[in-house]
Every structure is written in C-alpha cells, then in structure tokens.
XYZ file of C-alpha atoms in Angstrom:
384
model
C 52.675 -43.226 -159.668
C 52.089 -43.468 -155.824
C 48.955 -44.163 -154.088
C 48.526 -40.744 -152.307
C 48.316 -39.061 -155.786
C 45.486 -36.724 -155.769
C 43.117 -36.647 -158.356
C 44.081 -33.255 -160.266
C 41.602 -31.346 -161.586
C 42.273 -28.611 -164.352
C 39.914 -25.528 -164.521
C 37.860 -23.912 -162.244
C 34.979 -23.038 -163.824
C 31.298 -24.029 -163.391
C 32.182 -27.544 -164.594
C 35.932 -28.083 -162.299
C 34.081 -27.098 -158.948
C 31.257 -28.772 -159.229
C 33.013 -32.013 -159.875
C 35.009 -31.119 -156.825
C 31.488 -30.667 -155.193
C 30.249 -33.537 -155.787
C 33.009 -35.512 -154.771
C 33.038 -33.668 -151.505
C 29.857 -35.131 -151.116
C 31.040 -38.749 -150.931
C 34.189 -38.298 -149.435
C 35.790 -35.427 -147.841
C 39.251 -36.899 -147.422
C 40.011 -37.891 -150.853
C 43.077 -35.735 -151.761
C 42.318 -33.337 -154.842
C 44.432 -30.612 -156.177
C 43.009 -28.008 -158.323
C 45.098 -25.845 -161.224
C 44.050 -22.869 -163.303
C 45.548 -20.498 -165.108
C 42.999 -17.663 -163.732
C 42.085 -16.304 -160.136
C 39.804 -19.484 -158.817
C 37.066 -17.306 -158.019
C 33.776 -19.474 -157.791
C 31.121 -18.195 -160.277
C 28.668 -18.739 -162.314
C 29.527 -18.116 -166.531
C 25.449 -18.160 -167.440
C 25.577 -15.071 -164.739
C 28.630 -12.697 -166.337
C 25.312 -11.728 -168.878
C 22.859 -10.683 -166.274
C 24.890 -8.231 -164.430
C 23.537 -5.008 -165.831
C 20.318 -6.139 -165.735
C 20.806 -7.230 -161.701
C 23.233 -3.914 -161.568
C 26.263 -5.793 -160.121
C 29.959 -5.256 -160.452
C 31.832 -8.275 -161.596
C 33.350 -8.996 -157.770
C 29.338 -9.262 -156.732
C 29.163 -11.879 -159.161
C 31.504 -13.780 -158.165
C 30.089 -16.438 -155.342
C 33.228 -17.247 -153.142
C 36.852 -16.207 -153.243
C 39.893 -19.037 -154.145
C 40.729 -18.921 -150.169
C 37.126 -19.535 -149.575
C 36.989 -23.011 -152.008
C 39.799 -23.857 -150.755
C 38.628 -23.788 -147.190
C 34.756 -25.442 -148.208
C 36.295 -27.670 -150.051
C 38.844 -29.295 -148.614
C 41.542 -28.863 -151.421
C 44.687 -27.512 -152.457
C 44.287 -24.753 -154.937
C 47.224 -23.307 -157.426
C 45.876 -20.035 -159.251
C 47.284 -18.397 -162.348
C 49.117 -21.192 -163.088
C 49.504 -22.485 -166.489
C 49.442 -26.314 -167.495
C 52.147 -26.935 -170.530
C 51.700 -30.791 -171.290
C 50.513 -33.692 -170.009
C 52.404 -37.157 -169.671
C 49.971 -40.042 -169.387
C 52.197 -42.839 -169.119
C 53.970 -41.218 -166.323
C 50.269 -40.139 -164.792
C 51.889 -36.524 -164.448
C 51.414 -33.083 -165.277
C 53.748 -30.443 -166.736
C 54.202 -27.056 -165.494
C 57.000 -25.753 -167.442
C 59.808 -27.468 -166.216
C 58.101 -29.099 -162.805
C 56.298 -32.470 -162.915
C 52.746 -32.841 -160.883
C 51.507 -36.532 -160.157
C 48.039 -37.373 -160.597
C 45.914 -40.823 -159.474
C 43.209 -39.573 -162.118
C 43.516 -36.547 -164.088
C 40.475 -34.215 -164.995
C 40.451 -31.370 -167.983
C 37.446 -28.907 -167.242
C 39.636 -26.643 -169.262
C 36.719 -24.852 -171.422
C 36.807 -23.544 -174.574
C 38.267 -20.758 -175.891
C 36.763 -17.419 -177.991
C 36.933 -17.605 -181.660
C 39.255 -14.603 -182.582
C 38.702 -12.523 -186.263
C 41.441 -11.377 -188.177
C 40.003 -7.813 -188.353
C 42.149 -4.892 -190.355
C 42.834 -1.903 -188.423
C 44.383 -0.336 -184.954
C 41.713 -0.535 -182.361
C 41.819 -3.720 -180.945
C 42.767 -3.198 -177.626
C 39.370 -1.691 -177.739
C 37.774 -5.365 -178.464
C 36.907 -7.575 -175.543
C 35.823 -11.001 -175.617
C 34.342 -12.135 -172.256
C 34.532 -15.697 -171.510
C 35.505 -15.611 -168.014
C 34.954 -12.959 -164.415
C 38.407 -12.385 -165.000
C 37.450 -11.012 -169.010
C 33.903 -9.826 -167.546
C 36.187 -7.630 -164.770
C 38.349 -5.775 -167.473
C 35.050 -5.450 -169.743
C 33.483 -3.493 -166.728
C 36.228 -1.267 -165.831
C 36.768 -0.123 -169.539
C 32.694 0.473 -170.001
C 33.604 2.982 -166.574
C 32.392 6.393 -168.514
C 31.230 4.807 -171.662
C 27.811 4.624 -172.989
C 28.284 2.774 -176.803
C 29.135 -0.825 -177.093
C 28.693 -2.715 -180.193
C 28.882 -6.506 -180.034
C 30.107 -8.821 -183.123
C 27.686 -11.590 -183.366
C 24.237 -12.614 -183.281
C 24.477 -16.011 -181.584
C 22.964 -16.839 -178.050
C 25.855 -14.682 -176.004
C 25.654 -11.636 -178.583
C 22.110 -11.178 -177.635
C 22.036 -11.981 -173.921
C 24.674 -9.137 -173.471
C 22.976 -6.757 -175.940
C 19.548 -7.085 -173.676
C 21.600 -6.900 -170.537
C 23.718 -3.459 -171.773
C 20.377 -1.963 -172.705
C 19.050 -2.908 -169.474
C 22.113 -1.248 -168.253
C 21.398 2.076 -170.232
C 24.205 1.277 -172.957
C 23.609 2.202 -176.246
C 24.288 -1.062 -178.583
C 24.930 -2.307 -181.875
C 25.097 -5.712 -182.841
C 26.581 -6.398 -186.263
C 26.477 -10.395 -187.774
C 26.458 -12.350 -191.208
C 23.499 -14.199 -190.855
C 19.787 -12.693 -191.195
C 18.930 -13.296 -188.263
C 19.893 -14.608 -184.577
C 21.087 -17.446 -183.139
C 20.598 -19.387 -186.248
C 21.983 -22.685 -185.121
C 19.995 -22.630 -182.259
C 16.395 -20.949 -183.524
C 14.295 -21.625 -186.330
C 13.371 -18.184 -188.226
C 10.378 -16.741 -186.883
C 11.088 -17.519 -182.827
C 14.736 -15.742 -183.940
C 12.938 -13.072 -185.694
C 10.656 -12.385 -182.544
C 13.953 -11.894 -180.302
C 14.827 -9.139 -183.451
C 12.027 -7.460 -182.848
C 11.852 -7.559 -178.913
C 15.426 -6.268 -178.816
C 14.819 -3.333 -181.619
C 11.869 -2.421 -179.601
C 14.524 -1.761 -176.470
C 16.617 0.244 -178.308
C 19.175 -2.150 -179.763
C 20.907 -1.653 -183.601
C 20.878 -4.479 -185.358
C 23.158 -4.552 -188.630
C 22.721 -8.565 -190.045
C 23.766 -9.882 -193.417
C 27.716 -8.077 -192.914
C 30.473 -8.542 -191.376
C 33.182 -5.774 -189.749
C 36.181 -5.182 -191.971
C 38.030 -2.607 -190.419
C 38.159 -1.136 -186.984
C 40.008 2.165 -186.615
C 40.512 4.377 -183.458
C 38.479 7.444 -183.341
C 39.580 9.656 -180.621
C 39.324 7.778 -177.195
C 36.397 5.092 -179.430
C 36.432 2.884 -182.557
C 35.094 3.408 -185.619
C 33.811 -0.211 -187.261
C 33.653 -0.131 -191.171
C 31.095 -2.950 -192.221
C 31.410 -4.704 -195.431
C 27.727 -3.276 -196.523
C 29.257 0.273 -196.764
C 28.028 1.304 -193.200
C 30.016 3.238 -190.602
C 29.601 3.179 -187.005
C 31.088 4.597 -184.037
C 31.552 3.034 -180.441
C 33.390 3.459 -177.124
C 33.741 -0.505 -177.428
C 33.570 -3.877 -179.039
C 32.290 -6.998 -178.002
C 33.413 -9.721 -179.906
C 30.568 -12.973 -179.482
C 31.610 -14.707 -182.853
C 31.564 -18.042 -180.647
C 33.793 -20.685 -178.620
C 35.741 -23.675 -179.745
C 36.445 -26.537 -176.848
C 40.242 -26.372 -175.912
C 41.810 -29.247 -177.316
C 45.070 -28.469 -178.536
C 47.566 -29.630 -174.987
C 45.554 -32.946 -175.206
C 46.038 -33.584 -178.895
C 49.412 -32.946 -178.503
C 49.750 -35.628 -175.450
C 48.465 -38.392 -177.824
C 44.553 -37.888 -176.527
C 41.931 -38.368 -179.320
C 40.413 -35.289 -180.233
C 37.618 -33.964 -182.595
C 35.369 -31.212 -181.905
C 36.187 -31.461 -178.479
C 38.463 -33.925 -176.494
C 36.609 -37.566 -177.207
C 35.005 -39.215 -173.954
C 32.945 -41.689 -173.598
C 29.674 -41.845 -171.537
C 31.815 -42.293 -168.170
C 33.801 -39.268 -169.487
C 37.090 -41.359 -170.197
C 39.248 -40.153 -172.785
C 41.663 -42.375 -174.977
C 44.258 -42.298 -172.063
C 43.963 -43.834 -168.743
C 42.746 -42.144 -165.924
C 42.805 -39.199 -167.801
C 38.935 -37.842 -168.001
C 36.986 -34.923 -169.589
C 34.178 -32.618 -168.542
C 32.385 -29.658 -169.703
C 32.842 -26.932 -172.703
C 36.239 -28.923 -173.669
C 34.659 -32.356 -173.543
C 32.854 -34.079 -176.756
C 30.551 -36.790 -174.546
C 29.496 -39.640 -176.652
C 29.482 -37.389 -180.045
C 28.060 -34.488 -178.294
C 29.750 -31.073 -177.651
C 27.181 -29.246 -175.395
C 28.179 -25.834 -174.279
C 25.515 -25.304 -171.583
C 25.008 -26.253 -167.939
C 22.423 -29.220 -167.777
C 24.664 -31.226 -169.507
C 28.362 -29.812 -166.894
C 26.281 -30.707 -163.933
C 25.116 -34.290 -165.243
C 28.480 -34.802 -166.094
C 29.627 -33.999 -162.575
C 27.484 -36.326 -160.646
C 28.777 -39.413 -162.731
C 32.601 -38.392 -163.037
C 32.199 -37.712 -159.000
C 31.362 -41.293 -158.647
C 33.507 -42.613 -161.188
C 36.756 -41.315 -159.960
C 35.314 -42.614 -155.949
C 35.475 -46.016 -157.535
C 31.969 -46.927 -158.978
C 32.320 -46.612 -162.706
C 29.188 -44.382 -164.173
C 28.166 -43.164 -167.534
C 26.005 -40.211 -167.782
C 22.605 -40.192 -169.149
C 21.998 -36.667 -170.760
C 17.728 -36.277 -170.713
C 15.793 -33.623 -172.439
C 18.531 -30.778 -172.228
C 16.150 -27.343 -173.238
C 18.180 -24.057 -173.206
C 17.174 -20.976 -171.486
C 18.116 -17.317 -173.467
C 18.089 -14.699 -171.184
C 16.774 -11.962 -173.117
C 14.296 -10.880 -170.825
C 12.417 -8.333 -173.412
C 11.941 -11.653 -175.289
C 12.006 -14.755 -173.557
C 13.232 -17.896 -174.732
C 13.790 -20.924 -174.602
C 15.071 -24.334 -177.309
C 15.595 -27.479 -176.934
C 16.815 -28.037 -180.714
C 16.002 -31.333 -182.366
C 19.222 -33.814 -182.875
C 21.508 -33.114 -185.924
C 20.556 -34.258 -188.926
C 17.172 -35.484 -187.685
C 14.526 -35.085 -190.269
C 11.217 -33.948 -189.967
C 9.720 -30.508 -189.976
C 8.457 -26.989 -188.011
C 5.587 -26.687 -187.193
C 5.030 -22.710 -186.074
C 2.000 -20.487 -184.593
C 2.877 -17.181 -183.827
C 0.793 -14.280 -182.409
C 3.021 -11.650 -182.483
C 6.542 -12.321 -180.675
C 4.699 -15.054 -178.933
C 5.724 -18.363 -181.067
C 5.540 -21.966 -180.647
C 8.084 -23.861 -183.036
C 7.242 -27.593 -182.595
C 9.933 -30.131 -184.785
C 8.194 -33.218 -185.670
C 9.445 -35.881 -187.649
C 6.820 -38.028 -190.197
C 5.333 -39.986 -187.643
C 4.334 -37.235 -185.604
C 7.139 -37.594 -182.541
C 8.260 -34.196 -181.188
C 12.327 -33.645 -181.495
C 12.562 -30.410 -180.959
C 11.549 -26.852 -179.850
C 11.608 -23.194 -179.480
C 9.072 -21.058 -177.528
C 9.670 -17.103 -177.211
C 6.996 -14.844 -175.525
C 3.823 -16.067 -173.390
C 4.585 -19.341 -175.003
C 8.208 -20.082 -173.514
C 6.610 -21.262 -169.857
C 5.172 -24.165 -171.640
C 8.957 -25.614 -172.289
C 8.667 -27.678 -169.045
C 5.581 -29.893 -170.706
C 7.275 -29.820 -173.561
C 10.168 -31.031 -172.753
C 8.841 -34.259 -171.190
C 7.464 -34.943 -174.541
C 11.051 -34.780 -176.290
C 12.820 -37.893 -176.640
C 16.233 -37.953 -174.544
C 19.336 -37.486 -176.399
C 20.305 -40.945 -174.481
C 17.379 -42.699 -175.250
C-alpha cells in the first residue's frame, strides 16, 4: 500500500458525504475518492417522503449535483460504479477485474429493501424507494395516476401514505400487524396515527398480508389473504430494510445484523471502517440520522489521525406524518419496566419507566409530541 492512498469511501448517501464533510473540515488536502453504484447526487433520504407534501419533483430534492460535490468537496468521484470485493490484506478494492488502493477504507453502503415473494404478473408495477434514484422512477410512473397502495405499516409506509394524500393520491396501506409501526410505538400513540391518517382519507387494511398481484388493464389488482380485493395504479412496497452486509462477509469482515464496529467504527479488518444504515455500532443497528451524523464527526477525526469513539445520547425519532405528529425515542431492548399512557384523543403521552421510576423510553403524538425535547433530557443515553 503506498502513502498517497486515499481514503476510499463507498456510498454516497446521507452518511458517505457527510463523513467526507466533516473531514473537509479538518483538512482539505487529504486525498479521498468516493464510489457508488448510483448518480452521487447529494440528498437528503428523511426528505424523498416529504415531497408531495412540499410539491417537489425528485431533481428539487436533490441538494447538489455529483459535479457540484465534487467541486465543494475537493474529491474524486466515480458514479454508477459497482464495488465486487474487497481485499484487506492488500488494502484494495475490487471493481470487477481492476484493483483500487485505499489508506483507510469506509462502507456507507446502506441497506437494502426487504423484497416479498408475491404470486402474480404485476410487479414491474411495485416500487420500493430507498434512494432519489428509486424516488425519480416512483415519480415518473405516478405521472397520470391517482391510486397507490403501499405494503407496510412501519415508519416509511406511513410517512409516504400522509405525504401521497397530501399530494391528492388516493392510498391504501395493507400490513400484518394491527396496527403501525409496532416496533417503534406502543399501541395507543400507533393507534392515534390510525386514526389521524383514516381521518385524511387513507385505507388501512391491517391483520393481512398481499398474496397475489395481477395486472388489471394499465393497474394492479392486489388479492389480500383476508378475502379482500383492491385495485391500484401502483404499489409501494415499505416491508423494511436490512443493512448490506453480504461483500463484507464474504471478505472475511465480521458481520451480524449489520457489519460489526466498534465505538470508533472499526470493523474486524484494518483500516477498514463502517458507518451508517450498514453499520452495527457497539450492538446497535440504528437506521436514522442522529446516530449517521454522530458517527461522522468521530470517523472524520479518526481517519485524520486522532482515534475517537462515538458517544450516541438520547437519539428520539421524528415521524413525519404531519396529520399526526410524532415522535419516539423507544426504550433499550429488552429493558423492563412498563407504559405509562394518558391520552386525550390522538394527543398521547407514552412514558416507559422501569421499577424504580427512571424514564427509558417514549412516544408523544398530537399536542403532546413538542414536549419530546424535555423529555428527552430525562432519558438515559444509550452510551451511558
């Protein structure tokens, strides 16, 4: 490996540019080269479920071009470009046949969508978005639509099932459990969201599951496993994301849920490092931004020289279903203690607690969810 190796970092999503940020705030010199198998727009993923509300088109979402990273940052950039392996004890990269060397490697590779083995013929009529490039061809198939129904309940199933109402769609959202976001809500703040989102117009068919989806002229017809029937211009399929793992398991990289760093974001192999949706941090696999951006500010120092391990605080999530709003911090796994609700309406206060009274945990929907700022100071940190 020589010296003038740049530091190679894969993905550029939320969590692969702001690393580069952050180390462009130390040291602008520092040779980095960025790789990903999509355009290298710069945007925001939390914002591809606003944009009917905020009536953009997925380009006005989009904050800067590749060219334009490239020139703010200081970097060299290869778009749709597809890593195949990775070589630690060499310290390079494969790309097919050619062989990239790195000085410290970083995977902000993301996860990838769960996929259902559905029966039927319409599935080029299913779209899963988990990128601007996925959000783009989403948009230009809804041109002339007005149905869209959505498999699954969890936090992305209803943040795009409040935005395509907002956006004058008619939706559906079809999911096993009997309510929403049930890893992430306790029952009655989930059952308020119900309700808000009913109230704007939105379907909800819970306790089933899609079986079949057949084409039906230029839409889809879903067959549900309760015996119901619906029609729809399009699917959305939200059944969740599972950290991309696979190319580093198969370099010899420990993996679990995600690929296994430590608090300073090393993985099992030198100088090779982890951030984001892909990484598991200590035991944790956090899919949200609090936890990227934390992450960035100690792997930007890190990889300048100055070993750092991340501290995650009190990490509450934000649901934007503005009929409804919401927001969780959830209390650890496993933890055990009880909720403690008041409710007035679709206004409810969850509070976890364990036996000696200690607050863990939270959800707050309605008038209630501005108070998650006081709250969360009284949470314990998940690095305590």
């Amino acid at each position: 490996m020589s010296e003038q190796a740049p530091i190679v970092i894969v993905g550029t999503g939320l969590s692969g540019f702001s690393l580069a940020k952050e180390i462009r705030k130390q040291d602008r010199e520092m040779p980095i080269l960025m790789i990903t198998a999509d355009d290298g727009f710069s945007y925001s993923k939390p914002m591809l479920s606003t944009g009917f509300t905020k009536g953009k088109e997925a380009d006005e979402l989009a904050q800067a071009t590749a060219a334009a990273m490239v020139e703010q940052l200081n970097i060299e950039l290869r778009t749709h470009t597809t890593v195949t392996g990775i070589d630690s004890a060499a310290h390079q990269l494969l790309i097919g046949d050619e062989r990239l060397e790195y000085s410290k490697l970083v995977l902000a590779w993301g996860a990838d969508v769960i996929r259902l083995d559905i029966a039927g013929d319409a599935h080029e009529h299913v779209y899963s978005i988990n990128d601007l490039m996925d959000y783009r061809a989403f948009r230009q198939a809804l041109a002339g639509k007005r149905r869209v129904a959505i498999m699954g309940a969890g936090l992305i199933g209803c943040e795009f099932a409040n935005d395509l109402r907002n956006g004058g769609y008619e939706v559906d959202v079809i999911a096993p459990s009997d309510t929403v976001m049930p890893g992430l809500l306790p029952k009655p703040a989930a059952d308020a969201v119900v309700a808000a989102l009913t109230d704007e117009g939105v379907g909800f068919h819970l306790e089933t599951v899609v079986e079949q989806l057949d084409r039906a002229g230029d839409g889809v017809r879903l067959s549900l496993a309760n015996g119901e029937t619906l029609e729809t211009d399009l699917v959305i399929s939200a059944v969740g994301l599972r950290p991309r793992t696979e190319l580093a398991a198969a370099a010899g990289l420990e993996t679990a849920r995600g690929i296994v760093v430590n608090r300073a974001l090393e993985t099992s192999a030198e100088d090779v490092y982890a951030l984001g949706d892909c990484a598991e941090v200590d035991g944790h696999v956090l899919l949200y931004v609090l936890p990227l951006m934390a992450c960035s500010r100690a792997l930007a120092k890190s990889l300048l020289g100055t070993r750092t391990e991340v501290a995650y605080g009190t990490m509450p999530v934000m649901v934007k279903t503005p009929c409804c709003p919401t927001a969780v911090c959830p209390p650890p796994v496993n933890a055990e203690g009880d909720w403690q609700v008041e409710q007035n309406g679709r206004n409810v206060r969850a509070l976890f607690r364990d036996a000696e009274g200690t607050l863990l945990g939270f959800a707050v929907t309605g008038d209630y969810a501005m108070e998650k700022q006081a709250l969360a100071k009284e949470v314990p940190p998940i690095h305590g």
